[in-house]
Protein backbone atom coordinates (compact mmCIF):
# COMPACT_ATOMS: atom_id res chain seq x y z
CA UNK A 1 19.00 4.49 -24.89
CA UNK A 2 19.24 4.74 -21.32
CA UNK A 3 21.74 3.21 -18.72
CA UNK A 4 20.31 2.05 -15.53
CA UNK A 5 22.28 0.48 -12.61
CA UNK A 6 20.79 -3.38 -11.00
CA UNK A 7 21.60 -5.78 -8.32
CA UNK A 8 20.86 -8.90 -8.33
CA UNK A 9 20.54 -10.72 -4.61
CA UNK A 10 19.11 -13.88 -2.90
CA UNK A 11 18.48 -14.20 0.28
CA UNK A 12 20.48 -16.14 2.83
CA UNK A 13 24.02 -15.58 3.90
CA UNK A 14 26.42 -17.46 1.76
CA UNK A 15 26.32 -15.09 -1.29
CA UNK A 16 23.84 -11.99 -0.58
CA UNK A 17 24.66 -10.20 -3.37
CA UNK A 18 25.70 -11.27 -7.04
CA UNK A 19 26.49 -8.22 -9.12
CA UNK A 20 25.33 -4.96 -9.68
CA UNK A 21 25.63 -4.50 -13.12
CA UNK A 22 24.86 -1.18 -15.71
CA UNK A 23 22.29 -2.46 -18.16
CA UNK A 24 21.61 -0.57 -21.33
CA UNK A 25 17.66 -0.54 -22.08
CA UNK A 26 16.37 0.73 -25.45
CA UNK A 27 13.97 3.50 -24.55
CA UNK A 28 14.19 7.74 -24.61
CA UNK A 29 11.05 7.57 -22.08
CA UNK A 30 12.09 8.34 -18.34
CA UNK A 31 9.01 6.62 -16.70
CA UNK A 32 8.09 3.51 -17.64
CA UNK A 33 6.14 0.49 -16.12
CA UNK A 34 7.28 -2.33 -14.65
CA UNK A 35 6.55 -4.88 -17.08
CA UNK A 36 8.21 -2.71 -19.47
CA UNK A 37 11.08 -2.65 -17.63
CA UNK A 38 10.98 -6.57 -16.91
CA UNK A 39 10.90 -6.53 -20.70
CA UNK A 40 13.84 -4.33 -21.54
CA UNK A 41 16.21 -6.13 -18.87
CA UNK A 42 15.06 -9.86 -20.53
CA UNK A 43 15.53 -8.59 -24.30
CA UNK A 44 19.50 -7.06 -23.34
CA UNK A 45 19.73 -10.54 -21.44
CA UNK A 46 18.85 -12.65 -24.41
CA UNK A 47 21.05 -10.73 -26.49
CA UNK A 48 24.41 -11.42 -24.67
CA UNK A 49 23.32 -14.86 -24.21
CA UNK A 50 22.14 -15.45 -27.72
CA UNK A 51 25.42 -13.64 -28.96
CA UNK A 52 27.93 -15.65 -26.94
CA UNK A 53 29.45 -18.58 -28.67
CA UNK A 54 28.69 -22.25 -28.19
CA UNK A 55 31.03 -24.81 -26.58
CA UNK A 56 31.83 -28.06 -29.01
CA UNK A 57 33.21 -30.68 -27.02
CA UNK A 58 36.11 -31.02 -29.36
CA UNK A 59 37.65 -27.93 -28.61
CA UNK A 60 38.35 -28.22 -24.85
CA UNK A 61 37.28 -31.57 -23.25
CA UNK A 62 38.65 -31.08 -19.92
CA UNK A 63 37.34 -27.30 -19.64
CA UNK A 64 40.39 -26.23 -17.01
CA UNK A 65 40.25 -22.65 -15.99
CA UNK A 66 42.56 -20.33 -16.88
CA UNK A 67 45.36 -19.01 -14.05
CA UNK A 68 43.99 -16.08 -14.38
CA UNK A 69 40.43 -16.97 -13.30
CA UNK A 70 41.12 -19.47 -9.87
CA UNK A 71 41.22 -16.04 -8.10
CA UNK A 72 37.47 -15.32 -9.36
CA UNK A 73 36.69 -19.29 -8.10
CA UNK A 74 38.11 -19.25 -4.94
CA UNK A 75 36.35 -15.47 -4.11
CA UNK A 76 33.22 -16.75 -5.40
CA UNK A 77 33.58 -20.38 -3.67
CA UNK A 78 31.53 -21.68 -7.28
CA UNK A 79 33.03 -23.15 -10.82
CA UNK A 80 30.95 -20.92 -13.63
CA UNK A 81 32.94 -21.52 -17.05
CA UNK A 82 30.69 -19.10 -18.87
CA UNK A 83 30.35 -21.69 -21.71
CA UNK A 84 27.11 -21.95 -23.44
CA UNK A 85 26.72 -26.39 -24.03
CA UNK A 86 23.04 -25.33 -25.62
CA UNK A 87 22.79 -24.87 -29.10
CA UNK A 88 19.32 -23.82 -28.73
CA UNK A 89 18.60 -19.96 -28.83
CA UNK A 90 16.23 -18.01 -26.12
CA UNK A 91 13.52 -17.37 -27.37
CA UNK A 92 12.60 -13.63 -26.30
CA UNK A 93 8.75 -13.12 -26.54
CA UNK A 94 8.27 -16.55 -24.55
CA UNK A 95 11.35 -15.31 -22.09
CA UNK A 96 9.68 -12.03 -21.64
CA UNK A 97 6.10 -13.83 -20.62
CA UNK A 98 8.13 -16.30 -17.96
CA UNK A 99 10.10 -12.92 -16.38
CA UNK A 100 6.55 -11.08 -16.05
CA UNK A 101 4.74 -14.54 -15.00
CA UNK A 102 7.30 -15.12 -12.48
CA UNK A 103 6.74 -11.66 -10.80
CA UNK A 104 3.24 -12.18 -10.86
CA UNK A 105 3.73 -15.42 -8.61
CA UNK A 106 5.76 -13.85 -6.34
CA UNK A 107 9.23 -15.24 -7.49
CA UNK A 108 10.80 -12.12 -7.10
CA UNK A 109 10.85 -8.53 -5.97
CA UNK A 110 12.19 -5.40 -6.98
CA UNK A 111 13.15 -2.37 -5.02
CA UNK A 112 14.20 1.00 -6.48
CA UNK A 113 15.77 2.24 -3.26
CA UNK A 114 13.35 1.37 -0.66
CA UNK A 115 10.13 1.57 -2.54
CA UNK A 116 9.34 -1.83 -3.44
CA UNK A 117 6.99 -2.81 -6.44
CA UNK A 118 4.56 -5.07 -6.47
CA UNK A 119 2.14 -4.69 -9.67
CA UNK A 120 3.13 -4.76 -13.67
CA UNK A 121 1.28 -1.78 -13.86
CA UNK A 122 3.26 0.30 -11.41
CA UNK A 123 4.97 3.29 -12.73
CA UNK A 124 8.82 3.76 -12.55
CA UNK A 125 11.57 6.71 -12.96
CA UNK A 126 14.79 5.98 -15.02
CA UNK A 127 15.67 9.68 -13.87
CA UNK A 128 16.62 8.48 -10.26
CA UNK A 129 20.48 7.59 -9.69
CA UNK A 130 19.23 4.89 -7.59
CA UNK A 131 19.83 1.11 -8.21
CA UNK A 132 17.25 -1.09 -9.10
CA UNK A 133 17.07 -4.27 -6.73
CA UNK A 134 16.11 -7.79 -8.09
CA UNK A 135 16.06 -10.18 -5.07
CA UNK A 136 14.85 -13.94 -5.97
CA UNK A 137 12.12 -15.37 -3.17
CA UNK A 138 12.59 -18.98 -2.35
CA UNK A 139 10.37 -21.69 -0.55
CA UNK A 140 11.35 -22.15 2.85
CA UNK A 141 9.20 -25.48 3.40
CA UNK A 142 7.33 -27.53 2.01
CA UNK A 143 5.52 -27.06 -1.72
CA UNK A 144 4.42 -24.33 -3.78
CA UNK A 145 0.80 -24.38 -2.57
């Protein structure tokens, strides 16, 4: 098991940056390719998601935050409950084709430091103390083709 470091940012200036968050990914290899790393990042993903428990609308109707969490709300400037309305679970095999699809078509890049990867085939070191980048591309104009 090794523990690798990622941030997660879109572009434009209202919220750069998300979160860098540690993320545990089940290997004892210290290079790896990038698809294998897309892979390890969905599969700890769909874990806490699949393991977090489901809202029933019976238990809290008006779904008020907490006092504790308006300081999280106003810092962030967006309402994000955490609550999980789905009862369906994600499935991981088709989860891990979308995240390496999705690279493919240019929906996102990643950066360890400034080297910046663009095939699934590309080797990558887990030995580095550097972060791993994820930055979501958007459409500026217009469609998709």
């Amino acid at each position: 098991m090794k523990t690798i470091h990622v941030n997660v940012k879109q572009l434009g200036k209202k919220y750069p940056i998300l979160a860098e968050q540690p993320i545990n990914i089940d290997t004892e290899e210290d290079t790896i390719s990038i698809q294998e790393l897309l892979h390890f990042i969905v599969q700890q993903q769909v874990e806490n998601y699949n393991q977090k428990s489901i809202e029933k609308e019976d238990e809290d109707v008006q779904k008020l935050p907490k006092e504790n969490y308006l300081p999280l709300l106003i810092e962030s400037g967006k309402a994000s409950f955490s609550s999980i309305y789905n009862e369906n679970k994600v499935n991981l095999i088709k989860a891990q084709e979308t995240a390496s699809q999705a690279f493919e078509d240019g929906m996102f890049a990643i950066f360890l430091g400034d080297q910046q990867f663009e095939d699934l085939a590309e080797e990558v070191s887990l030995t580095t103390n550097q972060s791993f980048t994820f930055i979501r591309l958007t459409f500026l104009v217009g469609s998709y083709w």
